[in-house]
Amino acid sequence: SAVISQKPSRDICQRGTSLTIQCQVDSQVTMMFWYRQQPGQSLTLIATANQGSEATYESGFVIDKFPISRPNLTFSTLTVSNMSPEDSSIYLCSAGEATEAFFGQGTRLTVV
Amino acid sequence: QKEVEQNSGPLSVPEGAIASLNCTYSDRGSQSFFWYRQYSGKSPELIMFIYSNGDKEDGRFTAQLNKASQYVSLLIRDSQPSDSATYLCAVSSTDKLIFGTGTRLQVFP
């Protein structure tokens, strides 16, 4: 199993600002995923990040709002841009092969 | 739209009993099925995966898969209060996972 480190673990941000979340994996993985989990709800996939190519976004999520970088096989970032209170959520990074995904500890974001 | 359905619960069972958690999915092409446990305020933790029809056992956990019925379940034997958590079913679909809404399990002493 992969060990995934995600930071920051939590943040409180002003509306209109941006936050970049980092995700580091202890081994090389082909696919990394970014999810959002709103209180009391399940996980919603934001995008799939593959090294060397553009991220693939799910319906309802766009690159301008959630730009993603994947510079190598062990690291990815997700930026939440121009934040509003509706972006308050837990953001989770996951990684794995053949969709056997392991998760980082998550970033709890509050936008005020 | 591909969906994964779970009863949200809560499912309440006494300590020592068997907890049975169920999940149905809509994508007949799905090949891999996963159960995650999520404690409140924590990230999901993979506890079981199953690829083939039938049962797969790991300690107190048994995953059951019936692809014809598009049904996957998780049995927890000898349930403990520490098993109290939300259990998420996840199904593979074209290189990504689709998650159910989760079933909240409560094990009372």
Short mmCIF file of C-alpha atoms in Angstrom, two decimals:
data_model
loop_
_atom_site.label_atom_id
_atom_site.label_comp_id
_atom_site.label_asym_id
_atom_site.label_seq_id
_atom_site.Cartn_x
_atom_site.Cartn_y
_atom_site.Cartn_z
CA SER A 1 0.00 0.00 0.00
CA ALA A 2 1.07 3.56 -0.64
CA VAL A 3 1.63 6.10 2.12
CA ILE A 4 0.24 9.47 1.19
CA SER A 5 1.11 12.74 2.90
CA GLN A 6 -1.16 15.68 2.35
CA LYS A 7 -0.78 19.23 3.56
CA PRO A 8 -2.02 21.45 4.93
CA SER A 9 -4.28 19.36 7.14
CA ARG A 10 -6.60 22.30 7.64
CA ASP A 11 -6.85 25.97 6.77
CA ILE A 12 -9.18 28.90 7.16
CA CYS A 13 -9.12 31.20 4.15
CA GLN A 14 -10.65 34.46 3.12
CA ARG A 15 -13.08 34.45 0.24
CA GLY A 16 -11.53 35.43 -3.06
CA THR A 17 -8.15 33.93 -2.21
CA SER A 18 -6.60 30.66 -3.40
CA LEU A 19 -5.20 27.67 -1.54
CA THR A 20 -2.81 25.07 -2.89
CA ILE A 21 -2.94 21.59 -1.39
CA GLN A 22 0.05 19.30 -1.74
CA CYS A 23 0.04 15.53 -1.97
CA GLN A 24 3.19 13.41 -1.71
CA VAL A 25 3.27 9.64 -2.24
CA ASP A 26 6.05 7.41 -0.93
CA SER A 27 6.24 5.42 -4.15
CA GLN A 28 5.77 6.06 -7.83
CA VAL A 29 2.17 5.81 -8.98
CA THR A 30 0.61 6.30 -12.36
CA MET A 31 -2.66 7.78 -11.25
CA MET A 32 -3.51 10.29 -8.57
CA PHE A 33 -6.98 11.50 -7.77
CA TRP A 34 -8.48 14.51 -6.05
CA TYR A 35 -11.79 14.25 -4.22
CA ARG A 36 -14.04 16.56 -2.31
CA GLN A 37 -16.13 15.43 0.64
CA GLN A 38 -18.71 17.79 2.00
CA PRO A 39 -20.03 17.31 5.55
CA GLY A 40 -22.07 14.15 5.91
CA GLN A 41 -21.66 13.23 2.28
CA SER A 42 -19.64 10.80 0.25
CA LEU A 43 -16.62 11.43 -1.90
CA THR A 44 -16.96 13.29 -5.17
CA LEU A 45 -14.15 12.95 -7.68
CA ILE A 46 -12.83 16.30 -8.85
CA ALA A 47 -10.20 15.13 -11.31
CA THR A 48 -7.68 12.48 -12.22
CA ALA A 49 -4.07 13.65 -12.43
CA ASN A 50 -1.68 11.71 -14.63
CA GLN A 51 1.98 12.56 -14.90
CA GLY A 52 2.91 14.25 -18.16
CA SER A 53 -0.59 15.09 -19.27
CA GLU A 54 -3.45 17.42 -18.47
CA ALA A 55 -5.70 16.45 -15.61
CA THR A 56 -9.07 14.96 -16.50
CA TYR A 57 -11.91 16.79 -14.77
CA GLU A 58 -15.28 15.37 -13.81
CA SER A 59 -18.53 17.01 -14.71
CA GLY A 60 -19.08 20.14 -12.67
CA PHE A 61 -15.39 20.82 -12.07
CA VAL A 62 -13.23 23.06 -14.26
CA ILE A 63 -9.54 23.72 -14.57
CA ASP A 64 -9.84 27.45 -13.91
CA LYS A 65 -11.36 26.77 -10.50
CA PHE A 66 -9.32 23.69 -9.59
CA PRO A 67 -5.98 23.78 -11.40
CA ILE A 68 -3.91 20.65 -10.83
CA SER A 69 -0.23 19.97 -11.28
CA ARG A 70 1.45 16.58 -11.56
CA PRO A 71 5.15 17.21 -12.12
CA ASN A 72 6.31 13.65 -11.38
CA LEU A 73 5.10 10.21 -10.33
CA THR A 74 5.08 10.95 -6.59
CA PHE A 75 3.63 14.45 -6.25
CA SER A 76 0.56 16.48 -7.15
CA THR A 77 -1.06 19.73 -6.13
CA LEU A 78 -4.64 20.95 -6.25
CA THR A 79 -5.39 24.66 -6.10
CA VAL A 80 -8.79 25.91 -5.05
CA SER A 81 -9.05 29.29 -6.74
CA ASN A 82 -11.10 32.40 -5.98
CA MET A 83 -12.67 30.67 -3.02
CA SER A 84 -16.18 31.19 -1.76
CA PRO A 85 -17.87 29.74 1.35
CA GLU A 86 -19.35 27.01 -0.88
CA ASP A 87 -15.82 25.65 -1.31
CA SER A 88 -15.66 24.81 2.38
CA SER A 89 -15.12 21.08 2.40
CA ILE A 90 -12.61 18.32 2.96
CA TYR A 91 -10.30 17.77 0.03
CA LEU A 92 -8.69 14.36 -0.31
CA CYS A 93 -5.83 13.13 -2.42
CA SER A 94 -5.62 9.48 -3.34
CA ALA A 95 -3.19 7.36 -5.27
CA GLY A 96 -2.85 3.80 -6.38
CA GLU A 97 -2.73 1.40 -9.23
CA ALA A 98 -5.65 -0.35 -10.87
CA THR A 99 -7.94 1.88 -8.87
CA GLU A 100 -6.89 0.39 -5.55
CA ALA A 101 -6.81 3.80 -4.03
CA PHE A 102 -5.29 4.89 -0.75
CA PHE A 103 -5.98 8.26 0.78
CA GLY A 104 -4.07 11.05 2.36
CA GLN A 105 -5.32 12.45 5.64
CA GLY A 106 -7.29 15.18 3.90
CA THR A 107 -7.37 18.97 4.02
CA ARG A 108 -10.23 20.57 5.91
CA LEU A 109 -10.87 23.91 4.24
CA THR A 110 -13.06 26.63 5.71
CA VAL A 111 -13.72 29.73 3.65
CA VAL A 112 -14.92 32.78 5.54
CA GLN B 1 -25.07 8.01 -14.83
CA LYS B 2 -23.15 5.28 -13.09
CA GLU B 3 -24.26 4.92 -9.50
CA VAL B 4 -23.40 3.10 -6.32
CA GLU B 5 -26.20 2.77 -3.78
CA GLN B 6 -25.94 2.16 -0.06
CA ASN B 7 -28.38 2.43 2.80
CA SER B 8 -27.23 5.41 4.85
CA GLY B 9 -28.20 3.81 8.15
CA PRO B 10 -27.44 4.00 10.92
CA LEU B 11 -27.15 0.26 11.25
CA SER B 12 -27.08 -0.58 14.94
CA VAL B 13 -25.82 -3.96 16.10
CA PRO B 14 -24.84 -5.28 19.54
CA GLU B 15 -21.26 -6.11 20.33
CA GLY B 16 -20.38 -9.60 19.16
CA ALA B 17 -23.05 -9.73 16.45
CA ILE B 18 -22.57 -9.88 12.69
CA ALA B 19 -22.97 -6.60 10.85
CA SER B 20 -24.09 -6.86 7.24
CA LEU B 21 -23.50 -3.93 4.92
CA ASN B 22 -24.89 -3.90 1.39
CA CYS B 23 -24.17 -2.09 -1.83
CA THR B 24 -25.60 -2.18 -5.35
CA TYR B 25 -24.08 -0.68 -8.46
CA SER B 26 -25.32 0.19 -11.92
CA ASP B 27 -22.27 -0.27 -14.18
CA ARG B 28 -22.21 -3.88 -15.40
CA GLY B 29 -18.69 -3.31 -16.71
CA SER B 30 -17.24 -2.76 -13.24
CA GLN B 31 -14.51 -5.22 -12.39
CA SER B 32 -13.22 -4.18 -8.98
CA PHE B 33 -15.05 -3.53 -5.75
CA PHE B 34 -13.80 -1.98 -2.55
CA TRP B 35 -14.88 -1.35 0.99
CA TYR B 36 -13.49 1.60 2.90
CA ARG B 37 -13.96 2.45 6.56
CA GLN B 38 -14.10 6.09 7.55
CA TYR B 39 -14.04 7.23 11.14
CA SER B 40 -15.49 10.63 11.87
CA GLY B 41 -13.03 13.35 10.94
CA LYS B 42 -10.62 10.90 9.30
CA SER B 43 -9.90 9.91 5.73
CA PRO B 44 -11.16 6.63 4.24
CA GLU B 45 -9.16 3.50 4.96
CA LEU B 46 -9.20 0.56 2.56
CA ILE B 47 -10.27 -2.61 4.37
CA MET B 48 -11.28 -5.04 1.63
CA PHE B 49 -11.31 -5.43 -2.11
CA ILE B 50 -12.84 -8.16 -4.26
CA TYR B 51 -12.66 -8.87 -7.96
CA SER B 52 -14.32 -12.27 -8.42
CA ASN B 53 -17.78 -13.59 -7.68
CA GLY B 54 -18.11 -15.27 -4.32
CA ASP B 55 -16.69 -14.61 -0.91
CA LYS B 56 -13.37 -13.24 0.23
CA GLU B 57 -12.43 -13.42 3.89
CA ASP B 58 -9.86 -11.38 5.81
CA GLY B 59 -9.96 -11.80 9.55
CA ARG B 60 -13.36 -10.72 10.83
CA PHE B 61 -14.30 -9.23 7.45
CA THR B 62 -15.92 -11.05 4.53
CA ALA B 63 -16.67 -9.38 1.23
CA GLN B 64 -19.26 -10.98 -1.02
CA LEU B 65 -19.72 -10.23 -4.72
CA ASN B 66 -22.52 -11.20 -7.07
CA LYS B 67 -21.91 -9.60 -10.46
CA ALA B 68 -25.10 -11.01 -11.97
CA SER B 69 -27.14 -9.20 -9.34
CA GLN B 70 -24.74 -6.22 -9.27
CA TYR B 71 -24.46 -6.57 -5.55
CA VAL B 72 -21.57 -6.45 -3.13
CA SER B 73 -21.70 -6.81 0.62
CA LEU B 74 -19.44 -6.67 3.65
CA LEU B 75 -19.92 -8.85 6.69
CA ILE B 76 -18.22 -7.98 9.95
CA ARG B 77 -18.18 -10.85 12.43
CA ASP B 78 -17.86 -10.38 16.18
CA SER B 79 -18.55 -6.66 15.81
CA GLN B 80 -16.74 -4.40 18.25
CA PRO B 81 -17.50 -0.83 19.35
CA SER B 82 -14.30 0.15 17.54
CA ASP B 83 -15.97 -0.92 14.28
CA SER B 84 -18.39 1.99 14.64
CA ALA B 85 -17.72 4.10 11.56
CA THR B 86 -19.07 4.88 8.12
CA TYR B 87 -18.42 2.17 5.55
CA LEU B 88 -18.05 3.30 1.96
CA CYS B 89 -18.56 0.99 -0.98
CA ALA B 90 -16.55 1.89 -4.08
CA VAL B 91 -16.78 0.45 -7.56
CA SER B 92 -14.27 0.81 -10.36
CA SER B 93 -15.39 2.45 -13.57
CA THR B 94 -12.91 3.21 -16.33
CA ASP B 95 -9.85 3.76 -14.11
CA LYS B 96 -11.64 5.67 -11.39
CA LEU B 97 -13.69 4.83 -8.36
CA ILE B 98 -17.33 5.66 -7.86
CA PHE B 99 -18.25 5.88 -4.19
CA GLY B 100 -21.54 5.17 -2.52
CA THR B 101 -22.88 7.52 0.11
CA GLY B 102 -21.79 5.20 2.91
CA THR B 103 -23.53 3.28 5.68
CA ARG B 104 -23.04 4.42 9.24
CA LEU B 105 -22.50 1.46 11.56
CA GLN B 106 -23.01 1.72 15.30
CA VAL B 107 -21.89 -1.16 17.52
CA PHE B 108 -23.21 -0.85 21.04
CA PRO B 109 -21.80 -2.66 24.09
#
